[in-house]
PDB file of C-alpha atoms in Angstrom:
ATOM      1  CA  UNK A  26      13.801  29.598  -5.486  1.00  0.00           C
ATOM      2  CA  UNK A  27      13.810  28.476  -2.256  1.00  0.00           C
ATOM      3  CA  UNK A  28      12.629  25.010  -1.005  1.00  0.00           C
ATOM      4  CA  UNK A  29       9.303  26.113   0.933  1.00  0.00           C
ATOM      5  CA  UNK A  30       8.401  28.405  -2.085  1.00  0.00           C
ATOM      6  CA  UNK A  31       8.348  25.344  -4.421  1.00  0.00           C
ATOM      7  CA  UNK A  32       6.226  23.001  -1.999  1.00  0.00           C
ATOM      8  CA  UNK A  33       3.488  26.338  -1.432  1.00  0.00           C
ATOM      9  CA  UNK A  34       3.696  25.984  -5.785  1.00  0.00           C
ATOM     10  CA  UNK A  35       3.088  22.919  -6.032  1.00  0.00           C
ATOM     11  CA  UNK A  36      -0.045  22.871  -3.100  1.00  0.00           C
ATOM     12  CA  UNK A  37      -1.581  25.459  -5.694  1.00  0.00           C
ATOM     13  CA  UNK A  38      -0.798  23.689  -8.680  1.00  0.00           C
ATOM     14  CA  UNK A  39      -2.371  20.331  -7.385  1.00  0.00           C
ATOM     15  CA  UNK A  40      -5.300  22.097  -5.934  1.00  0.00           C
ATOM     16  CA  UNK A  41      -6.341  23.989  -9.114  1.00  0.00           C
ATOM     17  CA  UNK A  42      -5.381  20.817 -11.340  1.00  0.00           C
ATOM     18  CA  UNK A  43      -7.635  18.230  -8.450  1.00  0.00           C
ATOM     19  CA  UNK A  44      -9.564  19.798  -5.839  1.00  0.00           C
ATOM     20  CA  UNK A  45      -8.985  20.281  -1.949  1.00  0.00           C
ATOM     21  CA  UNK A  46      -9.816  17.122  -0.637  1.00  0.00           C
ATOM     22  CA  UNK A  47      -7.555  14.853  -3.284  1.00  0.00           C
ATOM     23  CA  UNK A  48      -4.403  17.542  -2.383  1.00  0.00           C
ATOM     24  CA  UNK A  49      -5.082  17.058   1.249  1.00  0.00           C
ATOM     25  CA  UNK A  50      -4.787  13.230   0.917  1.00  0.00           C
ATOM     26  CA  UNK A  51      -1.820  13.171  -1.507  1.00  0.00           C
ATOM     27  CA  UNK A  52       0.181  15.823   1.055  1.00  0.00           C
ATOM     28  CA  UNK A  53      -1.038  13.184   3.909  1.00  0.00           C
ATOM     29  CA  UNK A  54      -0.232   9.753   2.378  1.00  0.00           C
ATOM     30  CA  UNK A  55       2.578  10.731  -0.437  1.00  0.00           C
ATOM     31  CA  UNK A  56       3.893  14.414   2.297  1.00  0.00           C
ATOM     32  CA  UNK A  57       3.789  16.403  -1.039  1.00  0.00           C
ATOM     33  CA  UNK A  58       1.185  17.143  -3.695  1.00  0.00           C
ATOM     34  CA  UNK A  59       2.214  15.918  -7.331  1.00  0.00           C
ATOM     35  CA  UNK A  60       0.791  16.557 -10.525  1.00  0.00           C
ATOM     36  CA  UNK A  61       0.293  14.043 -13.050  1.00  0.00           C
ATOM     37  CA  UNK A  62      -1.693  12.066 -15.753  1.00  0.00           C
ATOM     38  CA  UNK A  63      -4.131   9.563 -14.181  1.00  0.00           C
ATOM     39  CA  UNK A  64      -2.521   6.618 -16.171  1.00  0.00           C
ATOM     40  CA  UNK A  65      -5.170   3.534 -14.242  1.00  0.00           C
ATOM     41  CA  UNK A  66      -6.772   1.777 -11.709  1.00  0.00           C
ATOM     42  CA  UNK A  67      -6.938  -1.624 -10.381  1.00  0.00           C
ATOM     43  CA  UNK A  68      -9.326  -3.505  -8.665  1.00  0.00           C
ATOM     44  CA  UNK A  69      -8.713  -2.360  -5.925  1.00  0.00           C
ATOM     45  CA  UNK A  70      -9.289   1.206  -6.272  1.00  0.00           C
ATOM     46  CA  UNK A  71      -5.648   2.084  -5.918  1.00  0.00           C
ATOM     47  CA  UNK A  72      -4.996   5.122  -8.752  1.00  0.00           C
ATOM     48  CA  UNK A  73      -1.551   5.152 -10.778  1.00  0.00           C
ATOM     49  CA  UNK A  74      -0.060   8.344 -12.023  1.00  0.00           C
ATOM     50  CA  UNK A  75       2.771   9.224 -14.148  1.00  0.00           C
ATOM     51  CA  UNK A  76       4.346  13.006 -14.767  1.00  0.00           C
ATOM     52  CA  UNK A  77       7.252  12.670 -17.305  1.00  0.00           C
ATOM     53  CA  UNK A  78       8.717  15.609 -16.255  1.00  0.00           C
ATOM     54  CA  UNK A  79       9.703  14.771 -12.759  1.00  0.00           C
ATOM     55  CA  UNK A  80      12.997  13.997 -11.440  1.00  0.00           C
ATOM     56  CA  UNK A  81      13.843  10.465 -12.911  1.00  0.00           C
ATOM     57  CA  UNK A  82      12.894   6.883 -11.270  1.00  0.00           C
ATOM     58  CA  UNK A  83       9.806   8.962  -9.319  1.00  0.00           C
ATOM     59  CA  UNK A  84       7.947   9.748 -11.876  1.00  0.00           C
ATOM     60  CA  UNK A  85       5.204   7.253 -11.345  1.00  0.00           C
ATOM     61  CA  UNK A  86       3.584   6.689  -7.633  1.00  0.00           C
ATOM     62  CA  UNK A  87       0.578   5.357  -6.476  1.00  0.00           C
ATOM     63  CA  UNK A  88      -2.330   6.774  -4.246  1.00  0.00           C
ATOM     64  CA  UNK A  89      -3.825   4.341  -2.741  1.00  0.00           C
ATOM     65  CA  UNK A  90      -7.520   3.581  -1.935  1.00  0.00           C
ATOM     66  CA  UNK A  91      -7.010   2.676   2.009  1.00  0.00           C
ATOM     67  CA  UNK A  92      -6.084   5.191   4.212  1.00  0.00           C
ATOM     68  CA  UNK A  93      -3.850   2.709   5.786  1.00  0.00           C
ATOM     69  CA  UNK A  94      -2.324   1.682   2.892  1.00  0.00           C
ATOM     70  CA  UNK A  95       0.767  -1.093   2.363  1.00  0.00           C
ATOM     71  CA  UNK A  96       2.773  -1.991  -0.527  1.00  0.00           C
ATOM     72  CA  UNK A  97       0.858  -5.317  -0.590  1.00  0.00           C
ATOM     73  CA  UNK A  98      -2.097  -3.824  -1.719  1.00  0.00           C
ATOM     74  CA  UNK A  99      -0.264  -2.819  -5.265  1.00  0.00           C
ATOM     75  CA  UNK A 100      -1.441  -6.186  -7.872  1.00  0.00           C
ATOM     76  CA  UNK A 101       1.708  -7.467  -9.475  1.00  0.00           C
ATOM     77  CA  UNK A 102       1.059  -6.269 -12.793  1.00  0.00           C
ATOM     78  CA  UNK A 103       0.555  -2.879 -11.819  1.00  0.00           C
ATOM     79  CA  UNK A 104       4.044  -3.535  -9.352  1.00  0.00           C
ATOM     80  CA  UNK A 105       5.972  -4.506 -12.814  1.00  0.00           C
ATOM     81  CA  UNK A 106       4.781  -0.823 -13.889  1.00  0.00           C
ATOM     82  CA  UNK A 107       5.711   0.518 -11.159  1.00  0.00           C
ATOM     83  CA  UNK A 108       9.154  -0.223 -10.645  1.00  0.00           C
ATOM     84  CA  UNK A 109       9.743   0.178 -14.717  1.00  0.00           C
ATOM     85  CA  UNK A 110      10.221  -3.824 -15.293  1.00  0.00           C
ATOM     86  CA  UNK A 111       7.375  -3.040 -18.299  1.00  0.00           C
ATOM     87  CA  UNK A 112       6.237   0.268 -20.153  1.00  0.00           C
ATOM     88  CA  UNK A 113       3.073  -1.598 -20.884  1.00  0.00           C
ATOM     89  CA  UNK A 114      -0.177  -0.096 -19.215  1.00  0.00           C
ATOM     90  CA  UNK A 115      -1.314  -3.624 -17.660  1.00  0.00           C
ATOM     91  CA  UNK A 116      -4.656  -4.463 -19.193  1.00  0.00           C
ATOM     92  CA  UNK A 117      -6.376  -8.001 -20.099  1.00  0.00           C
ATOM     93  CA  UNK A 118      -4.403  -7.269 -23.654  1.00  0.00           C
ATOM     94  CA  UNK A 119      -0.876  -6.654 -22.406  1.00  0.00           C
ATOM     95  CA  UNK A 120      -0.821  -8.995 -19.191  1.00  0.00           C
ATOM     96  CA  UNK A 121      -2.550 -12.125 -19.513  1.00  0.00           C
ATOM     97  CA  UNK A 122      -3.593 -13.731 -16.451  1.00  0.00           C
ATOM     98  CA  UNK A 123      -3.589 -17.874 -16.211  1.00  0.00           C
ATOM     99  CA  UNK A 124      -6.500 -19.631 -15.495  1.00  0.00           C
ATOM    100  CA  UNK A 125      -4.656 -21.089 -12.520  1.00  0.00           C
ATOM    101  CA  UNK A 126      -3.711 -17.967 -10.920  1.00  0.00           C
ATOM    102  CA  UNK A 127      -5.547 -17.183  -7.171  1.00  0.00           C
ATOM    103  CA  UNK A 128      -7.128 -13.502  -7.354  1.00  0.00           C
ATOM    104  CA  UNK A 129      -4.721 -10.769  -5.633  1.00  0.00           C
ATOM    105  CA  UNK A 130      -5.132  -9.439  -1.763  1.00  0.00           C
ATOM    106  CA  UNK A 131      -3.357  -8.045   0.632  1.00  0.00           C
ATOM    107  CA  UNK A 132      -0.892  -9.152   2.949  1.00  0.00           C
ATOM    108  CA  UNK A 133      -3.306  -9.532   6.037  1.00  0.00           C
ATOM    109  CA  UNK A 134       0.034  -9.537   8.929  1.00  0.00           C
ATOM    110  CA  UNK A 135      -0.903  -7.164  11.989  1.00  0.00           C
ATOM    111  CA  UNK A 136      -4.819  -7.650  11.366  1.00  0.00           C
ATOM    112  CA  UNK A 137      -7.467  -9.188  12.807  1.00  0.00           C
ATOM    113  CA  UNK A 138      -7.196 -11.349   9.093  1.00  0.00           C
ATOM    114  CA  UNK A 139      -4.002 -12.714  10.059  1.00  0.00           C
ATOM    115  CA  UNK A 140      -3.361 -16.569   9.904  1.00  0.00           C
ATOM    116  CA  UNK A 141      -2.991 -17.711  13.489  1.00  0.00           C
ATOM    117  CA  UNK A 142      -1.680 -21.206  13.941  1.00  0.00           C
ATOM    118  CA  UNK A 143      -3.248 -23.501  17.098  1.00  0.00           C
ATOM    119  CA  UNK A 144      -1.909 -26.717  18.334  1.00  0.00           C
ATOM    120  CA  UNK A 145      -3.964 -29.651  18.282  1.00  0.00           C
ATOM    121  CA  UNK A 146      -1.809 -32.021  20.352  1.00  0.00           C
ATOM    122  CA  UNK A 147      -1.395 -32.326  24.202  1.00  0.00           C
ATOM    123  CA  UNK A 148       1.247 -30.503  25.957  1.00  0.00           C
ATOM    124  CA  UNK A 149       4.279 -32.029  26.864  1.00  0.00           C
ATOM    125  CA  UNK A 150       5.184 -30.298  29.449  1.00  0.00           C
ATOM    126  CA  UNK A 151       2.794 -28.563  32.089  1.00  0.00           C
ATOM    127  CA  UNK A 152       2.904 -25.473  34.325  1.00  0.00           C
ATOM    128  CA  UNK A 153       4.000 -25.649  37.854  1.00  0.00           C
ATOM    129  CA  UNK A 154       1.170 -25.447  39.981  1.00  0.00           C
ATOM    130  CA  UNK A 155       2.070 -25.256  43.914  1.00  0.00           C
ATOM    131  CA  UNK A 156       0.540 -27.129  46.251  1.00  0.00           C
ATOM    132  CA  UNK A 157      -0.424 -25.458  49.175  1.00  0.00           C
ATOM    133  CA  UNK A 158      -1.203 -27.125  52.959  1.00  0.00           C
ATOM    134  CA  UNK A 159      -4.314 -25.066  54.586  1.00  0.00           C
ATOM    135  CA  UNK A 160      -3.598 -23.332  57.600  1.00  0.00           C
ATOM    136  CA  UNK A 161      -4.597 -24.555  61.221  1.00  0.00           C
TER     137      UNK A 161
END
């Protein structure tokens, strides 16, 4: 089969198996639909699926809560799952969290959440400023 016949399969197949609207965002965030088991989700909303019979080392993917979505947004347990480091399913059970452990958020470069450093101390050096005679 050709490769536009396969994509137009897959649309259907991911509309009958989740509705319009989730299709519409998986062909605009992932650019193709995908069918799979709903494996979790984290605190952030993000959803993780998982479809054993797809073409190896892509057979789990993410769709993520934000539509403008970064790979910062993925907790690290969930990245360890991800990326195949652990078969575990990361729960309280399987991934225990220390006490001294800051919660998880995204990396906030390029928004108006960004750290912006300021300089408390006096300038050193100073802009030219031309001094100018008045006219007669």
């Amino acid at each position: 089969m050709s490769t536009w016949k396969n994509y137009v399969f897959a649309t259907l197949d991911s509309v009958r198996a989740k509705g319009l609207k989730k299709t519409f965002k998986e062909i605009v965030t992932l650019d193709q639909p995908r069918t799979g088991a709903l494996i979790g989700v984290d605190v952030h909303g993000n959803e993780y699926y998982e479809n054993r019979k797809d073409i190896s080392n892509r057979d789990r993917w993410v769709i993520y809560n934000k539509w403008d979505y970064d790979g910062s947004q993925v907790p690290p347990q969930w990245h360890q799952w991800l990326h195949k480091i652990s078969d575990d399913v990361p729960t309280d059970k399987t991934v225990p969290t220390p006490f001294y452990e800051p919660a998880h958020f995204e990396n906030m470069t390029g928004t108006r959440g960004a750290f912006k450093t300021y300089n408390t101390v006096a300038q050193k050096l100073h802009q030219w400023e031309p001094k100018v005679k008045e006219r007669q």
